[in-house]
C-alpha positions as YAML, in Angstrom:
chain: A
units: angstrom
residues:
- id: 1
  name: MET
  ca: [9.45, 15.15, -10.57]
- id: 2
  name: LYS
  ca: [9.56, 13.69, -14.09]
- id: 3
  name: ASN
  ca: [13.23, 12.73, -13.73]
- id: 4
  name: VAL
  ca: [12.55, 11.17, -10.33]
- id: 5
  name: LEU
  ca: [9.76, 9.00, -11.72]
- id: 6
  name: THR
  ca: [11.93, 7.98, -14.66]
- id: 7
  name: TRP
  ca: [14.72, 7.08, -12.22]
- id: 8
  name: ARG
  ca: [12.55, 4.74, -10.16]
- id: 9
  name: TYR
  ca: [11.95, 1.15, -11.21]
- id: 10
  name: ALA
  ca: [10.79, -2.05, -9.57]
- id: 11
  name: THR
  ca: [14.05, -2.92, -7.85]
- id: 12
  name: GLN
  ca: [14.93, -6.59, -8.22]
- id: 13
  name: LYS
  ca: [18.03, -6.79, -6.03]
- id: 14
  name: TYR
  ca: [18.68, -4.69, -2.93]
- id: 15
  name: ASP
  ca: [21.83, -3.93, -0.98]
- id: 16
  name: PRO
  ca: [20.95, -5.38, 2.46]
- id: 17
  name: ALA
  ca: [23.62, -3.21, 4.12]
- id: 18
  name: GLN
  ca: [21.89, 0.05, 3.23]
- id: 19
  name: LYS
  ca: [19.00, 1.04, 5.47]
- id: 20
  name: VAL
  ca: [16.20, 3.57, 5.09]
- id: 21
  name: SER
  ca: [16.27, 6.12, 7.91]
- id: 22
  name: GLU
  ca: [13.40, 6.25, 10.37]
- id: 23
  name: GLU
  ca: [12.70, 9.84, 9.30]
- id: 24
  name: ASN
  ca: [12.37, 8.90, 5.63]
- id: 25
  name: MET
  ca: [10.24, 5.87, 6.43]
- id: 26
  name: GLN
  ca: [7.95, 8.08, 8.48]
- id: 27
  name: GLU
  ca: [7.54, 10.40, 5.48]
- id: 28
  name: ILE
  ca: [6.60, 7.45, 3.29]
- id: 29
  name: LEU
  ca: [4.05, 6.19, 5.81]
- id: 30
  name: GLU
  ca: [2.53, 9.66, 6.11]
- id: 31
  name: ALA
  ca: [2.29, 9.91, 2.32]
- id: 32
  name: ILE
  ca: [0.41, 6.61, 2.17]
- id: 33
  name: ASN
  ca: [-1.86, 7.80, 4.96]
- id: 34
  name: SER
  ca: [-2.61, 10.95, 2.96]
- id: 35
  name: ALA
  ca: [-3.79, 9.04, -0.11]
- id: 36
  name: PRO
  ca: [-7.40, 9.63, -1.18]
- id: 37
  name: THR
  ca: [-9.89, 6.78, -0.78]
- id: 38
  name: SER
  ca: [-13.61, 6.44, -1.51]
- id: 39
  name: TYR
  ca: [-15.59, 8.27, 1.18]
- id: 40
  name: GLY
  ca: [-12.27, 8.76, 2.98]
- id: 41
  name: LEU
  ca: [-12.79, 5.37, 4.64]
- id: 42
  name: GLN
  ca: [-9.23, 4.07, 4.24]
- id: 43
  name: PRO
  ca: [-10.37, 0.44, 4.17]
- id: 44
  name: PHE
  ca: [-6.83, -0.89, 4.35]
- id: 45
  name: LYS
  ca: [-4.09, -1.24, 6.94]
- id: 46
  name: LEU
  ca: [-0.31, -1.52, 6.82]
- id: 47
  name: ILE
  ca: [1.80, -4.13, 8.55]
- id: 48
  name: HIS
  ca: [5.41, -2.94, 8.84]
- id: 49
  name: VAL
  ca: [7.25, -6.25, 9.09]
- id: 50
  name: LYS
  ca: [10.59, -5.82, 10.83]
- id: 51
  name: SER
  ca: [11.13, -9.31, 12.26]
- id: 52
  name: PRO
  ca: [13.84, -11.14, 10.26]
- id: 53
  name: GLU
  ca: [12.21, -14.46, 11.09]
- id: 54
  name: LEU
  ca: [8.81, -13.35, 9.82]
- id: 55
  name: ARG
  ca: [10.37, -11.93, 6.68]
- id: 56
  name: LYS
  ca: [12.13, -15.24, 6.06]
- id: 57
  name: GLN
  ca: [8.77, -17.02, 6.29]
- id: 58
  name: LEU
  ca: [7.13, -14.44, 4.03]
- id: 59
  name: ARG
  ca: [9.89, -14.87, 1.44]
- id: 60
  name: ALA
  ca: [9.08, -18.57, 1.28]
- id: 61
  name: ALA
  ca: [5.45, -17.58, 0.60]
- id: 62
  name: SER
  ca: [6.63, -15.12, -2.08]
- id: 63
  name: TYR
  ca: [8.21, -17.60, -4.46]
- id: 64
  name: ASP
  ca: [11.63, -16.86, -2.95]
- id: 65
  name: GLN
  ca: [11.73, -13.24, -4.13]
- id: 66
  name: SER
  ca: [14.80, -11.66, -2.52]
- id: 67
  name: PRO
  ca: [13.38, -8.14, -1.90]
- id: 68
  name: VAL
  ca: [11.18, -9.62, 0.84]
- id: 69
  name: THR
  ca: [14.23, -10.25, 3.03]
- id: 70
  name: ASP
  ca: [16.92, -8.03, 1.52]
- id: 71
  name: ALA
  ca: [15.13, -4.68, 1.28]
- id: 72
  name: SER
  ca: [15.47, -2.37, 4.25]
- id: 73
  name: GLU
  ca: [11.72, -2.13, 4.86]
- id: 74
  name: LEU
  ca: [8.70, -4.29, 4.09]
- id: 75
  name: LEU
  ca: [5.06, -3.19, 4.14]
- id: 76
  name: VAL
  ca: [2.12, -5.55, 3.73]
- id: 77
  name: PHE
  ca: [-1.15, -3.91, 2.71]
- id: 78
  name: THR
  ca: [-4.17, -5.66, 4.15]
- id: 79
  name: VAL
  ca: [-7.86, -4.98, 3.56]
- id: 80
  name: ASN
  ca: [-10.96, -5.60, 5.60]
- id: 81
  name: ARG
  ca: [-12.90, -8.73, 4.72]
- id: 82
  name: ASN
  ca: [-16.04, -7.03, 6.00]
- id: 83
  name: MET
  ca: [-17.10, -3.41, 6.34]
- id: 84
  name: ASP
  ca: [-19.58, -3.57, 9.20]
- id: 85
  name: SER
  ca: [-21.39, -0.78, 11.04]
- id: 86
  name: GLU
  ca: [-18.69, -0.71, 13.72]
- id: 87
  name: HIS
  ca: [-16.02, 0.20, 11.17]
- id: 88
  name: ILE
  ca: [-18.16, 2.92, 9.61]
- id: 89
  name: ASN
  ca: [-19.14, 4.27, 13.03]
- id: 90
  name: SER
  ca: [-15.47, 4.44, 14.00]
- id: 91
  name: TYR
  ca: [-14.84, 6.57, 10.91]
- id: 92
  name: MET
  ca: [-17.71, 8.89, 11.86]
- id: 93
  name: LYS
  ca: [-16.21, 9.33, 15.32]
- id: 94
  name: ARG
  ca: [-12.87, 10.21, 13.74]
- id: 95
  name: ILE
  ca: [-14.56, 12.87, 11.60]
- id: 96
  name: VAL
  ca: [-16.16, 14.35, 14.71]
- id: 97
  name: GLU
  ca: [-12.79, 14.36, 16.47]
- id: 98
  name: VAL
  ca: [-10.88, 16.00, 13.62]
- id: 99
  name: ARG
  ca: [-13.49, 18.43, 12.27]
- id: 100
  name: GLN
  ca: [-15.33, 19.19, 15.51]
- id: 101
  name: VAL
  ca: [-18.76, 18.62, 13.96]
- id: 102
  name: GLU
  ca: [-21.91, 17.29, 15.59]
- id: 103
  name: ARG
  ca: [-22.30, 13.54, 15.26]
- id: 104
  name: GLU
  ca: [-25.95, 13.85, 14.17]
- id: 105
  name: LYS
  ca: [-24.95, 15.84, 11.09]
- id: 106
  name: LEU
  ca: [-23.11, 12.78, 9.78]
- id: 107
  name: ASN
  ca: [-26.08, 10.40, 9.95]
- id: 108
  name: ARG
  ca: [-27.06, 10.78, 6.30]
- id: 109
  name: PHE
  ca: [-23.46, 10.35, 5.16]
- id: 110
  name: GLU
  ca: [-23.15, 7.25, 7.32]
- id: 111
  name: GLN
  ca: [-26.37, 5.78, 5.95]
- id: 112
  name: ASN
  ca: [-25.22, 6.42, 2.39]
- id: 113
  name: ILE
  ca: [-21.94, 4.57, 2.95]
- id: 114
  name: ALA
  ca: [-23.67, 1.68, 4.70]
- id: 115
  name: GLY
  ca: [-26.20, 1.40, 1.87]
- id: 116
  name: VAL
  ca: [-23.59, 1.29, -0.88]
- id: 117
  name: LEU
  ca: [-21.25, -1.14, 0.86]
- id: 118
  name: GLY
  ca: [-24.10, -3.26, 2.16]
- id: 119
  name: ASP
  ca: [-25.00, -4.22, -1.41]
- id: 120
  name: LEU
  ca: [-21.56, -5.67, -2.09]
- id: 121
  name: SER
  ca: [-20.76, -9.35, -1.76]
- id: 122
  name: SER
  ca: [-17.72, -10.35, 0.28]
- id: 123
  name: ALA
  ca: [-15.64, -10.80, -2.89]
- id: 124
  name: GLU
  ca: [-16.82, -7.45, -4.28]
- id: 125
  name: LEU
  ca: [-16.00, -5.72, -1.01]
- id: 126
  name: ILE
  ca: [-12.46, -7.13, -0.92]
- id: 127
  name: ALA
  ca: [-11.99, -6.01, -4.54]
- id: 128
  name: TRP
  ca: [-13.30, -2.51, -3.71]
- id: 129
  name: ASN
  ca: [-11.06, -2.24, -0.65]
- id: 130
  name: THR
  ca: [-8.07, -3.45, -2.66]
- id: 131
  name: LYS
  ca: [-8.58, -0.65, -5.20]
- id: 132
  name: GLN
  ca: [-8.25, 1.83, -2.34]
- id: 133
  name: ALA
  ca: [-5.06, 0.12, -1.17]
- id: 134
  name: TYR
  ca: [-3.56, 0.57, -4.64]
- id: 135
  name: ILE
  ca: [-3.98, 4.32, -4.36]
- id: 136
  name: GLY
  ca: [-2.02, 4.26, -1.10]
- id: 137
  name: LEU
  ca: [0.64, 2.11, -2.73]
- id: 138
  name: GLY
  ca: [1.00, 4.68, -5.50]
- id: 139
  name: PHE
  ca: [1.53, 7.49, -3.02]
- id: 140
  name: GLY
  ca: [4.19, 5.40, -1.27]
- id: 141
  name: LEU
  ca: [6.02, 4.75, -4.54]
- id: 142
  name: VAL
  ca: [6.08, 8.43, -5.49]
- id: 143
  name: MET
  ca: [7.23, 9.60, -2.06]
- id: 144
  name: ALA
  ca: [10.01, 7.01, -2.00]
- id: 145
  name: ALA
  ca: [11.20, 8.16, -5.42]
- id: 146
  name: HIS
  ca: [11.09, 11.77, -4.26]
- id: 147
  name: LEU
  ca: [13.36, 10.79, -1.36]
- id: 148
  name: GLY
  ca: [15.75, 8.83, -3.60]
- id: 149
  name: ILE
  ca: [14.67, 5.52, -2.11]
- id: 150
  name: ASP
  ca: [14.14, 2.41, -4.22]
- id: 151
  name: SER
  ca: [10.95, 0.40, -4.02]
- id: 152
  name: THR
  ca: [9.27, -2.75, -5.31]
- id: 153
  name: PRO
  ca: [5.49, -3.25, -5.48]
- id: 154
  name: MET
  ca: [4.58, -6.93, -5.39]
- id: 155
  name: GLU
  ca: [1.47, -9.00, -6.03]
- id: 156
  name: GLY
  ca: [3.32, -12.28, -6.58]
- id: 157
  name: PHE
  ca: [2.87, -13.96, -3.23]
- id: 158
  name: GLN
  ca: [0.59, -16.52, -1.59]
- id: 159
  name: LYS
  ca: [-1.95, -14.30, 0.11]
- id: 160
  name: ASP
  ca: [-3.52, -16.98, 2.30]
- id: 161
  name: LYS
  ca: [-0.05, -18.00, 3.49]
- id: 162
  name: TYR
  ca: [0.71, -14.38, 4.36]
- id: 163
  name: ASP
  ca: [-2.53, -14.19, 6.34]
- id: 164
  name: GLU
  ca: [-1.53, -17.30, 8.26]
- id: 165
  name: ILE
  ca: [2.04, -16.14, 8.94]
- id: 166
  name: LEU
  ca: [0.90, -12.69, 10.07]
- id: 167
  name: GLY
  ca: [-1.97, -14.08, 12.16]
- id: 168
  name: LEU
  ca: [-4.69, -12.26, 10.23]
- id: 169
  name: GLU
  ca: [-8.34, -13.18, 10.73]
- id: 170
  name: ASP
  ca: [-10.54, -10.21, 9.86]
- id: 171
  name: ASP
  ca: [-8.07, -8.76, 7.34]
- id: 172
  name: HIS
  ca: [-6.59, -10.14, 4.13]
- id: 173
  name: SER
  ca: [-3.14, -9.51, 2.61]
- id: 174
  name: VAL
  ca: [-3.32, -7.98, -0.87]
- id: 175
  name: LEU
  ca: [-0.10, -6.09, -1.65]
- id: 176
  name: VAL
  ca: [3.55, -5.95, -0.64]
- id: 177
  name: LEU
  ca: [5.78, -2.90, -0.95]
- id: 178
  name: THR
  ca: [9.49, -2.95, -0.14]
- id: 179
  name: PHE
  ca: [11.88, -0.02, 0.29]
- id: 180
  name: GLY
  ca: [15.66, 0.22, 0.33]
- id: 181
  name: TYR
  ca: [18.59, 0.89, -1.95]
- id: 182
  name: ARG
  ca: [19.45, -0.93, -5.16]
- id: 183
  name: SER
  ca: [22.42, -3.24, -5.36]
- id: 184
  name: ASP
  ca: [25.11, -2.55, -7.95]
- id: 185
  name: GLU
  ca: [24.46, -6.12, -9.07]
- id: 186
  name: ASP
  ca: [20.88, -5.33, -10.08]
- id: 187
  name: HIS
  ca: [21.38, -5.01, -13.81]
- id: 188
  name: THR
  ca: [17.71, -4.22, -14.46]
- id: 189
  name: GLN
  ca: [18.36, -0.70, -13.18]
- id: 190
  name: HIS
  ca: [20.09, 0.05, -16.50]
- id: 191
  name: ASN
  ca: [17.12, -0.98, -18.62]
- id: 192
  name: LYS
  ca: [15.34, 1.89, -20.34]
- id: 193
  name: LYS
  ca: [11.81, 2.37, -19.06]
- id: 194
  name: VAL
  ca: [9.28, 1.19, -21.63]
- id: 195
  name: ARG
  ca: [6.02, 3.11, -21.69]
- id: 196
  name: LYS
  ca: [3.46, 4.17, -24.27]
- id: 197
  name: THR
  ca: [3.90, 7.54, -25.89]
- id: 198
  name: LEU
  ca: [1.42, 10.14, -24.66]
- id: 199
  name: GLU
  ca: [-0.22, 10.01, -28.08]
- id: 200
  name: GLN
  ca: [-0.83, 6.28, -27.59]
- id: 201
  name: LEU
  ca: [-2.02, 6.76, -24.04]
- id: 202
  name: VAL
  ca: [-4.26, 9.82, -24.29]
- id: 203
  name: THR
  ca: [-7.29, 10.27, -26.53]
- id: 204
  name: VAL
  ca: [-8.53, 13.84, -26.90]
- id: 205
  name: LYS
  ca: [-12.19, 14.33, -27.80]
...
């Protein structure tokens, strides 16, 4: 796994002719879906943008970054602007469905979640939800590397423009993640990865 993670980098230029298989993309999506989140709420969604026209518009809202159109696959992570009782109740129903437990036994858990999230402002809630989305993004990056697929996580885009292009109202775009295969012309692939040493990173007490 160490060699795989050293191999991966934020791909700057993709080969548009090389496509990620549906099977591999499914594995990546399942990995993201398996990521841990606070309370297990998964307060984010994925938009798998396949339309060339939409991707062209999104590229214009991404400061003309080529991975938006040239990568094989494009995911937009969106988060909920609000976390109302309907969303939490839907999660409780899913727990009942999967674990076959009585709904009443989840009341205290539900009240705890509602109490914690109810104290957050709208901006704080979006920030909290975005942190959960980052965990999912990390799982997607690692799975892609495991499969030998290149990827590029992106924050550099106009989020409000993305929301408008994608027709979002209740949700807000926060992250972009592209997948594909690096172009031979992407010279950044030859750059050595620069990271702290473990001694610089880790403090033992």
